[in-house]
Amino acid sequence: MATAGTARTPAAATPRAAQAGRLSTVEAVRRMAPYWLTVSLRTWRGSVVSAFLAPVFYVVAMGVLLGGFIDSDPARLEGAPTYLAFIVPGLVAGHAMQTAVADTSWPVFSNFKWNRVYDSMVATPITVRQVAVAHLFFVWVRVTVVCAIFDLVVAPFDVYAAWWSPVAALGAQSLTGLAFATLMYGYSCRISSDAAFGVVFRLAVFPLFLFSGAFFPVANLGPVGEVVAKLTPLWHGVNLSRTCSLATLEPGTALLNVGVLLAVAGLGAWWATSGLERRMAS
Amino acid sequence: MSAARPAAARLRVLPLTSWQATLLLVERNAITYRSEWKLFITGFLEPVFYLLSIGIGVGQLIDTFEFNGQQVPYAEFVAPGMLAASAFNGALLDSCFNFFFKLKHQRLYDSVLATPVGTGDVARGEVVWGQLRGGSYSAAFLVVMLLLGYIHTWWAVLALPAALLIGFAFSAMAMACTTWFTSWQDFEKVTLVQVPLFLFSATFFPVTAFEGWLRWVVECTPLYRGVVLCRELTTGAVSVESAISVVYLLVMGTIGLVVVRRRLGTLLLT
Amino acid sequence: MIQARGLRKTFGEGASAFEAVKGIDLDVRRGEAFGFLGPNGAGKSSTMRMIAAVSPVSGGELSILGLDPATDGPAIRARLGVCPQEDTLDSELNVRDNLVIYARYFGISRSDARDRADELLELVNLTEKARAKVDDLSGGMKRRLTIARSLVNRPDLLLLDEPTTGLDPQARHVLWDQLFRLKQQGVTLVITTHYMDEAEQLCDRLVVMDKGVVAAEGSPADLIRQHSSREVAELRFGLGDGHDDTNPHETHAAGVAAYGDRVEVLPDRLLVYSADGDAVLEAVHGRGLRPVATLVRRSTLEDVFLRLTGRTLVD
Ligand SMILES: Nc1ncnc2c1ncn2[C@@H]1O[C@H](COP(=O)(O)OP(=O)(O)OP(=O)(O)O)[C@@H](O)[C@H]1O
Ligand SMILES: [Mg+2]
């Protein structure tokens, strides 16, 4: 078909983008979409347990069973009527971080080290930066979908204070996922051996999950601990998710939370794209 | 013949006792770990983080729990649970992921079995190595518990062998299961078993949270036996049940070892 | 050293059972170099693994170094050196540690193991790579390391399953030379190979295996004498005029049959066996036939194999 076209009107038959010389990022992401869709369709089955079942187990064990031993005192639970209502939005935000980080660690490293998918992508008109943006975009979509399903599942258990709570909380969780996806992406591009992941998971991801207010009010960490916890991006995600869920938003704090997450995501996007550019150049 | 090969006189190939053969596998693993000391050190932090987060952070929302007739503060209640759970998690990591890698990807044991070292030595060597690592984490964790003032009884000294016993039982059993795995996809099944055992084995709350038959089921699971055993020892509330737990875990580990040995034979010596 | 009577190996059970080795007899004497020759799937590796005491015997008798592999496995393996067909190096250890740790599995003391490792690295020319990761070696280097590893315990009996596959010609000749020296030191060698030249150079005696049975046995020269003529004339004819699908060599086979003792038709050439190859060529030309290429050479084990099995060795 293309050859026939070339014979008649060469210029008109050349694909539009090649003619333009440069692809727009939106067009590049659109072109990579079939790849990422195929990959997610092929692998979703293998991640059902860690993506959906594991957090449900956490909610039941901590929220329901352990929560049964905890007094339902809003004054000690940042305004939550029950421990379950307190922990669920925090856990989902923490889970957003973990999913994002898991999707941008080994999978990214493997794409330039082992199966070399990136190499084949940049051998086309797509640029390195666009490759990074597209991958991050699809991680973001996946994290958002995972959190949305989760928010739906817990809806019947009286954890939302207002009709708009789940939607707003999902926004907070999705933003949290994006921020951490970009950070981890940039890190993955800059390490030389995948052994470095073990250390960062144990020293950064895991402590963040445990101490950023998902399981208990950060006030319980003492004055210093509380300040430190509030400096972490995950606390901002957890707090935003929780205040949305409990409908206890205060404009000042909410704006701060959103601002911090957006700033991290923005910086992270630069850190990620420049990381991949450096990696692909070497 | 040796006259024609003078150099051979220098090299003595000695018959190995099975204990020596076991330690050779440990030596091999220790060498590979030299470059991964960061991973080794940080592994110890996991239970400590849990203890500080759940035990202390969440603990402030909870008063005390009754355990074998004693009132136990929440953090002291959770700490032995974390001791047992970390032995359990470490055993699974070693015996599922690392063992699978060596067995199926690296095909390490194919070459080992071409030497005088046998399948039983391989099984024992891997378990002993796992316990050396897990045991040092457990010992360090007990020191942390002591420093935080959670230990008031000499029985607690026995919590270290108890943690080793838990590690042994789960290492051997997990290795046995891993011999049937064919791809990394199978590890999703490990998570499916690991997470519920970790969360529902009375690690974070008393078994009284379960009612009726459910409680019976929980009391029969291996990690529950390990958790109560550790808790009985660190709180000093030792009972007949402690002995039941010990026997339970010993039997489980021994069965696991026998199965691993057999399976390595059928997989590699064909 | 090795004695086998009616040795069998069956994989699987019941309906899906597959007999890879179907009752072979072997006698390998101390100090000799013994070869297994055969096409893919002949059962060479299966036999080697039984001799290495890592694969249980399914039937018949097998004695290695006077011991029974079923009961004395560890004692046999302690005196054996094994270079398996596929490299099984330890990718988590560096090159030198691969040798040191492997030596330790034989109960060799740590200091002896280190000395031995350095000595062997020198031998296979890998001293510079001592600290390298195994994964960073080239295929041929890995092969050399595997061969070095098989020597770590100064074995009495060395089993080499296709040792030179993947080696460059120079490394191959170096290895032949080393194996020759080992043999002179009294080490018994058992080698499988697809290379005729290798078998002819290295082996005192060999068996040709095919489909799990021994097709012939003897020294390379004996085998050639018994199963082939002294020389071979190879004739290659161009494609026939018009009749596309038929092999032109088949068409010509009957015509040249009279000039030699025997004729073999291959897809790409015609082999005429005779004591005097040049005479065959002359006769062929005399008859007015015009092959596009001709070659006269001495008979090799390849011809023996062709004669015995009707197939070429390396397909
Ligand atoms: N573990 C096994 N399970 C089932 N069948 C096997 C096994 N190992 C070998 N076989 C079969 O036994 C036959 C002989 O295999 P073997 O490896 O001994 O051949 P070989 O002579 O070494 O061939 P090659 O020249 O390709 O190395 C083959 O048909 C093979 O498929
Ligand atoms: Mg073979």
Short mmCIF file of C-alpha atoms in Angstrom, two decimals, chain A residues 46-50 53-54 57-58 60-62 65-66 69-71 76-77 83 195 198-199 202-203 206-207 210-211 215-217 220-221, chain B residues 38-39 42-43 45-46 49-50 52-54 57-58 60-62 65 74 93 185 188 191-192 195-196 198-200 204-206 208-210:
data_model
loop_
_atom_site.label_atom_id
_atom_site.label_comp_id
_atom_site.label_asym_id
_atom_site.label_seq_id
_atom_site.Cartn_x
_atom_site.Cartn_y
_atom_site.Cartn_z
CA GLY A 46 0.00 -12.78 38.12
CA SER A 47 -0.46 -9.73 40.31
CA VAL A 48 -3.97 -10.34 41.62
CA VAL A 49 -2.74 -11.57 44.98
CA SER A 50 -0.30 -8.76 45.70
CA LEU A 53 -5.82 -9.81 48.05
CA ALA A 54 -2.89 -8.72 50.20
CA PHE A 57 -5.99 -9.18 54.25
CA TYR A 58 -4.41 -6.13 55.88
CA VAL A 60 -9.38 -7.43 57.76
CA ALA A 61 -6.49 -8.19 60.12
CA MET A 62 -5.65 -4.69 61.25
CA LEU A 65 -9.75 -7.77 64.04
CA LEU A 66 -7.15 -5.58 65.73
CA PHE A 69 -9.68 -4.12 70.52
CA ILE A 70 -9.34 -0.37 69.93
CA ASP A 71 -11.76 2.15 71.46
CA ARG A 76 -7.61 9.77 69.50
CA LEU A 77 -8.14 8.72 65.86
CA TYR A 83 -10.24 2.33 63.80
CA ALA A 195 20.65 -5.64 44.39
CA GLY A 198 16.53 -4.68 48.29
CA VAL A 199 18.17 -1.95 50.32
CA ARG A 202 13.94 -2.10 53.39
CA LEU A 203 15.31 1.31 54.32
CA PHE A 206 8.91 -0.20 54.14
CA PRO A 207 9.55 2.31 56.97
CA LEU A 210 4.81 1.78 58.62
CA PHE A 211 5.51 5.24 60.03
CA PHE A 215 -1.57 2.60 60.90
CA PHE A 216 -1.70 5.14 63.72
CA PRO A 217 -1.91 8.92 64.23
CA ASN A 220 1.82 8.88 68.72
CA LEU A 221 5.42 9.14 67.50
CA LYS B 38 24.04 -4.38 52.99
CA LEU B 39 21.16 -6.69 52.31
CA THR B 42 19.13 -4.30 56.62
CA GLY B 43 17.24 -7.59 56.87
CA LEU B 45 15.59 -4.01 60.64
CA GLU B 46 12.31 -5.39 59.36
CA PHE B 49 10.31 -1.47 62.28
CA TYR B 50 7.17 -3.53 62.80
CA LEU B 52 8.15 0.24 66.70
CA SER B 53 5.27 0.96 64.33
CA ILE B 54 2.57 -1.44 65.39
CA GLY B 57 2.47 3.49 67.48
CA VAL B 58 -0.71 1.44 67.46
CA GLN B 60 -0.87 3.63 72.37
CA LEU B 61 -4.44 3.03 71.29
CA ILE B 62 -4.61 -0.26 73.17
CA PHE B 65 -3.98 -7.96 76.50
CA TYR B 74 0.58 -4.31 73.83
CA LEU B 93 12.53 -15.65 51.37
CA GLN B 185 4.42 -17.10 38.49
CA GLU B 188 2.13 -15.49 43.72
CA THR B 191 2.34 -14.54 48.81
CA LEU B 192 -1.15 -15.99 49.03
CA VAL B 195 0.45 -12.76 54.00
CA PRO B 196 -2.57 -14.38 55.73
CA PHE B 198 1.64 -13.44 58.94
CA LEU B 199 -1.46 -11.36 59.70
CA PHE B 200 -3.81 -13.91 61.26
CA PHE B 204 -0.96 -8.55 66.29
CA PHE B 205 -3.95 -9.50 68.44
CA PRO B 206 -4.98 -12.36 70.73
CA THR B 208 -9.69 -14.66 71.06
CA ALA B 209 -10.45 -12.35 68.14
CA PHE B 210 -11.54 -15.51 66.35
#
